[in-house]
Coordinates of C-alpha atoms and ligand atoms in Angstrom, one line a residue:
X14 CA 91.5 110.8 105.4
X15 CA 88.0 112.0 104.7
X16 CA 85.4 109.9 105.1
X17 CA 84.0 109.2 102.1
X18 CA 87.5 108.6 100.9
X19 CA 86.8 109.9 97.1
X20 CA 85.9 107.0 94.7
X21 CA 85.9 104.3 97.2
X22 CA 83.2 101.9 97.6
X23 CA 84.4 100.1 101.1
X24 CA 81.1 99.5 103.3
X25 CA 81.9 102.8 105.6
X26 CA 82.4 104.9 102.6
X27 CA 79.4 103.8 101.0
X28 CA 77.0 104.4 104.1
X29 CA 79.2 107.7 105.1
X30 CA 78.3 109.1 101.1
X31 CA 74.2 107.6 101.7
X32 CA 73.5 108.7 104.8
X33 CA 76.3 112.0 105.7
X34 CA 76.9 113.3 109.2
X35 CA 77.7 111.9 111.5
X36 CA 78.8 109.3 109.6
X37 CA 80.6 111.5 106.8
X38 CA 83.7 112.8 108.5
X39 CA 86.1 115.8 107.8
X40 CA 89.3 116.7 109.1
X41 CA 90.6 117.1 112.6
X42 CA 89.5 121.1 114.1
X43 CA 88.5 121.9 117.0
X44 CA 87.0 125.5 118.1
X45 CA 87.6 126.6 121.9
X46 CA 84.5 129.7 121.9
X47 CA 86.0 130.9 125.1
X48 CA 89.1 132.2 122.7
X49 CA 87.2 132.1 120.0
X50 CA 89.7 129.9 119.0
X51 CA 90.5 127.4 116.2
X52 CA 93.0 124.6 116.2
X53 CA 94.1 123.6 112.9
X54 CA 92.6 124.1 109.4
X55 CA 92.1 120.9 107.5
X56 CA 91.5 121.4 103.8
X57 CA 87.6 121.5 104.6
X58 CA 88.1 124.2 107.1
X59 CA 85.6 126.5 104.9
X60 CA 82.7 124.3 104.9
X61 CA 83.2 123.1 108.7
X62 CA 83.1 126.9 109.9
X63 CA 80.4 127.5 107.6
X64 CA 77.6 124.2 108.8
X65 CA 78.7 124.6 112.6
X66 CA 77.7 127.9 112.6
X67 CA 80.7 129.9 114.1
X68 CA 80.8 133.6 114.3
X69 CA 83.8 134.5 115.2
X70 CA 87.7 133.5 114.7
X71 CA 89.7 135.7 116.7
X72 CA 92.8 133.2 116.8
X73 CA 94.1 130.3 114.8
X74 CA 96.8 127.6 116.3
X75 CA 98.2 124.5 115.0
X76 CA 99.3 121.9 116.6
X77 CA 102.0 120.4 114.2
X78 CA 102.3 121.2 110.2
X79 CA 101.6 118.3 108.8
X80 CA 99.1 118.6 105.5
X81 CA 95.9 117.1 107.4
X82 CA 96.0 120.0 109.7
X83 CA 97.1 123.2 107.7
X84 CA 95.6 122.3 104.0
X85 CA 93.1 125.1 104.9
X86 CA 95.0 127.4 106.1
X87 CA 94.2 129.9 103.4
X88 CA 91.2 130.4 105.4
X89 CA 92.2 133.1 106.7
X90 CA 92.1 135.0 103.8
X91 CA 89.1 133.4 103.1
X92 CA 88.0 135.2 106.4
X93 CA 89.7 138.1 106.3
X94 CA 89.9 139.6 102.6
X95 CA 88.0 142.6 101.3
X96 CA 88.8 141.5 97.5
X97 CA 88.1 145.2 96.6
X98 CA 91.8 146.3 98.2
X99 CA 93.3 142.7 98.8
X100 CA 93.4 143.7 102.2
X101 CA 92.1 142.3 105.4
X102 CA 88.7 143.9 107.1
X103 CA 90.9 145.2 110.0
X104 CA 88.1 144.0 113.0
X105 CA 88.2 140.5 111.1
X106 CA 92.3 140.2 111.4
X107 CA 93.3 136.8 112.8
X108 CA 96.1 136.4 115.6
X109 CA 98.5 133.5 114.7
X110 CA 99.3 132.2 117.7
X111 CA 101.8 129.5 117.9
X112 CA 104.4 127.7 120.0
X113 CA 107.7 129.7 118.4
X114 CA 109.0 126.3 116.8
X115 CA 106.1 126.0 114.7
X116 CA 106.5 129.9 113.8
X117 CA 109.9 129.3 112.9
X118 CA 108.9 126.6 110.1
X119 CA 105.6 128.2 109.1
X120 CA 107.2 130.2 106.6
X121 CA 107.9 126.8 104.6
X122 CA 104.8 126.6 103.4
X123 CA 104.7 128.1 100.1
X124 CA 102.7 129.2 97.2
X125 CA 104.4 129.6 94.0
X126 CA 104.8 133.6 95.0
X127 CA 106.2 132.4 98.3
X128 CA 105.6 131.7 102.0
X129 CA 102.2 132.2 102.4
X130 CA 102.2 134.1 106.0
X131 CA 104.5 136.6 104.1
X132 CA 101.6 137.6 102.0
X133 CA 99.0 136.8 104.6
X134 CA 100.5 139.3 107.3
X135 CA 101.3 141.7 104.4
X136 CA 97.9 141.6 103.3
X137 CA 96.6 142.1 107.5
X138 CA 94.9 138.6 107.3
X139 CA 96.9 137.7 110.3
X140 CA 99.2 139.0 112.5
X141 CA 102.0 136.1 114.1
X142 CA 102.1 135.9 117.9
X143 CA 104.4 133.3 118.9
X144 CA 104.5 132.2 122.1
X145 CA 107.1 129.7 124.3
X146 CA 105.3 127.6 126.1
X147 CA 102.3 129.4 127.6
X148 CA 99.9 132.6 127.1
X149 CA 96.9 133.8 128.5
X150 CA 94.0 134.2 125.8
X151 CA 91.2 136.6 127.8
X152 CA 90.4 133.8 130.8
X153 CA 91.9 131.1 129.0
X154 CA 95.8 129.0 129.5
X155 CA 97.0 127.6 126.8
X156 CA 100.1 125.4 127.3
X157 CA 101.9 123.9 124.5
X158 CA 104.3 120.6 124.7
X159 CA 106.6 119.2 122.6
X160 CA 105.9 115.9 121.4
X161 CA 110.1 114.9 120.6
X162 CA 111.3 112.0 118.6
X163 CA 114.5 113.5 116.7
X164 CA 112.9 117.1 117.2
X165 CA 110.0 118.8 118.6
X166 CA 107.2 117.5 116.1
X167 CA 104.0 117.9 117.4
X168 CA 102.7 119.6 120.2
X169 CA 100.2 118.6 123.1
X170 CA 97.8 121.3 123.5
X171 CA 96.9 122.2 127.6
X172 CA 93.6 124.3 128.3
X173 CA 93.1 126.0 131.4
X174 CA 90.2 128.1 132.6
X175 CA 88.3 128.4 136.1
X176 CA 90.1 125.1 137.6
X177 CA 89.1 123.1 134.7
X178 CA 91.5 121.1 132.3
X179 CA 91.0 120.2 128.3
X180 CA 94.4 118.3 127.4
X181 CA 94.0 118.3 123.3
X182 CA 96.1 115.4 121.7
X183 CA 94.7 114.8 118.0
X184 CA 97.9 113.4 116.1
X185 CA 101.5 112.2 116.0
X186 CA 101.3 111.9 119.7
X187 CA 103.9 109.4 120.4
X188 CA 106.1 109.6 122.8
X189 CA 103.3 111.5 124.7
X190 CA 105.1 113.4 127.8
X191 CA 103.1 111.9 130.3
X192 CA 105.8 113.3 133.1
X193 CA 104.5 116.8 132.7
X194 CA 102.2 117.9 135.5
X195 CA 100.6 119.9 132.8
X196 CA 98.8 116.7 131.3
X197 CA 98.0 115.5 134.4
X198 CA 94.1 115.0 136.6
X199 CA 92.5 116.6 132.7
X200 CA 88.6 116.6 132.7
X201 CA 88.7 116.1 129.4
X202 CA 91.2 114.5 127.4
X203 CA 91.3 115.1 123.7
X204 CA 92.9 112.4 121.9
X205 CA 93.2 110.1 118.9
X206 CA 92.6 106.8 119.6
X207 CA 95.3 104.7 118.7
X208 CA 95.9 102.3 116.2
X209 CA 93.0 99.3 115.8
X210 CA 94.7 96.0 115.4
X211 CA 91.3 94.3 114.3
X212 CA 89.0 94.7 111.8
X213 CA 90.3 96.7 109.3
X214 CA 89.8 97.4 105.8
X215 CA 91.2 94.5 103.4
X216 CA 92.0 92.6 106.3
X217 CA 95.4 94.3 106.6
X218 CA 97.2 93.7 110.3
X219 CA 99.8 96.3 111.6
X220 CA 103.4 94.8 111.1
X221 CA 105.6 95.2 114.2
X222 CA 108.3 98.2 111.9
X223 CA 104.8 99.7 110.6
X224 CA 105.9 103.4 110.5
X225 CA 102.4 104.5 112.4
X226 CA 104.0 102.6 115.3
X227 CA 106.5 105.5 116.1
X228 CA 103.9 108.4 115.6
X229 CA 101.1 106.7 117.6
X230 CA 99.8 104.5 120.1
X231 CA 97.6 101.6 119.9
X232 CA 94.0 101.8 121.4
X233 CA 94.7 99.9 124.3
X234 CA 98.0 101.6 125.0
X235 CA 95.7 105.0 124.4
X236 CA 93.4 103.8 127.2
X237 CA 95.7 103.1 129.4
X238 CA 98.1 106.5 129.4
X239 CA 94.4 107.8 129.2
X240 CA 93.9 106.1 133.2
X241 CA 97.8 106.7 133.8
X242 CA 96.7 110.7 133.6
X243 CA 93.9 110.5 135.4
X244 CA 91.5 111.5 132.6
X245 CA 88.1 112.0 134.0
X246 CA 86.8 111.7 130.7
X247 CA 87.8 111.0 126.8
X248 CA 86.8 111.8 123.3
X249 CA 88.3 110.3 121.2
X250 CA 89.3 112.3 117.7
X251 CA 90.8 112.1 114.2
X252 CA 88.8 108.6 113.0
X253 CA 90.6 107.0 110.4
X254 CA 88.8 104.9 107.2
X255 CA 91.1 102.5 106.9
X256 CA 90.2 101.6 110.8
X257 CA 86.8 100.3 108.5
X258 CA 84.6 101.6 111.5
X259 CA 81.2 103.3 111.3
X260 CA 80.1 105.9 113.7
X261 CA 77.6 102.6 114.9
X262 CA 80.7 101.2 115.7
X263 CA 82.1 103.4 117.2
X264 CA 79.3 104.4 119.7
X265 CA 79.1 100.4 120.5
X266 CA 83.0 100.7 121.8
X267 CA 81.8 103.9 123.6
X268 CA 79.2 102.2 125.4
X269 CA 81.9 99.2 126.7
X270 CA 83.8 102.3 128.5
X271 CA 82.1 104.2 130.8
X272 CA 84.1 107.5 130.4
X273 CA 84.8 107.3 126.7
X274 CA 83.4 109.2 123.7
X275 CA 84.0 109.1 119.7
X276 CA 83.8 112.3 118.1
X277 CA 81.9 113.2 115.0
X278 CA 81.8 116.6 112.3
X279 CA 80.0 119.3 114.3
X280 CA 80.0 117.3 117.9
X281 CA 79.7 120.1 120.8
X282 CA 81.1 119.6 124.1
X283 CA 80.9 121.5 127.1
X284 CA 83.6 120.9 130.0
Ligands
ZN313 ZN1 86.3 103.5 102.1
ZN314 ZN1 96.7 114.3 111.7

């Protein structure tokens, strides 16, 4: 959820709408510059490539397809489109690149005139490269691991470059596959934190069969796969409203744990 959620008047939306970034919050992206890379398109994509000042997208990848993280994903045309031939600039084509699982589904999301990738490789916005469990972007590794319950779901994103480690875990990360070397020693770990049992909006508590329970962990249980990895240091993504935290909040939970940071709309990080 965006933070203002639209129309309501809860103490974080109020001060989020007064006061903006960082205490506005858009949806979960992230962009790797050494792949000139971006990881999922939430439905502000536009306006978050836009005020961060990004040049180039040379690849797009998602880590599962759930509406949060693909509403934008007519960005590429967006990108792309020279509206005079409704066909893509060909030096501003976009490589899909995606675990083949999530290339296998894309195609079920649909305009009224059909899958949109039809149109958008049609068209030359992008052009699909799907991928099995690894590939090599210019310097950089990218692994990409199933997150299963009844079928591969989500996937754990693995960044590798000059010995150093970026493990990127935004959402639906539950059961994370904490047996995988892959995850293992990160420098950064990339990760939402968890369900907050305390605190929240309308004073609602968690019930043991609440259905967030199967897709995600609690914070506590977050911090301690966090150590059981060997994290050297976390930031901690995808802040929900409901959690009834500001980003004052948050940076008071951040100073309690010494390797622990809270994310907000434009944040840069350098590993
Ligand atoms: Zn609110
Ligand atoms: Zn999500």
């Amino acid at each position: 959820m965006a933070i203002p959620k639209p129309l309501c008047e809860c103490r974080i939306c109020r001060e989020a709408r007064y006061k903006g970034v960082p205490y506005e919050r858009t949806g979960p992206s992230v962009y790797l510059q050494d792949a000139n890379l971006l990881i999922d398109t939430p439905a502000e994509i536009v306006s978050q490539l836009n005020r961060t000042g990004i040049e180039r997208v040379d690849r797009i990848t998602f880590t599962h397809l759930d509406p949060d993280h693909i509403e934008g994903f007519r960005v590429v045309e967006q990108i792309t489109l020279d509206f005079r031939t409704w066909k893509a600039y060909p030096e501003k084509q976009i490589q899909l690149v995606l675990p083949r699982r999530l290339y296998d589904r894309l195609g079920d999301i649909r305009s009224v005139y059909g899958p949109l990738v039809d149109y958008y490789e049609t068209q030359g916005f992008v052009k699909c490269v799907p991928f099995e469990t690894q590939i090599t972007m210019g310097d950089v590794r990218m692994t990409a691991l199933p997150v299963f319950r009844q079928e591969p779901t989500a996937y754990i994103l693995v960044f590798e470059k000059g010995g150093k480690k970026v493990v990127y875990a935004p959402c639906d990360i539950k059961p994370f596959p904490l047996e995988e070397a892959e995850v293992r020693n990160p420098d950064l770990l990339i990760i939402q934190p968890g369900i907050f049992e305390e605190g929240l909006k309308h004073d609602f508590t968690y019930p043991d069969d609440h259905i967030s329970r199967t897709t995600i962990y609690t914070f506590d249980q977050t911090m301690e796969l966090a150590d059981r990895i060997g994290a050297k240091e976390i930031l901690f993504i995808h802040l929900e409203e409901c959690w009834n935290k500001s980003h004052d909040d948050y940076m008071a939970i951040a100073k309690e744990h010494a390797r622990v940071r809270f994310a907000f709309d434009g944040m840069t990080i350098r590993v």
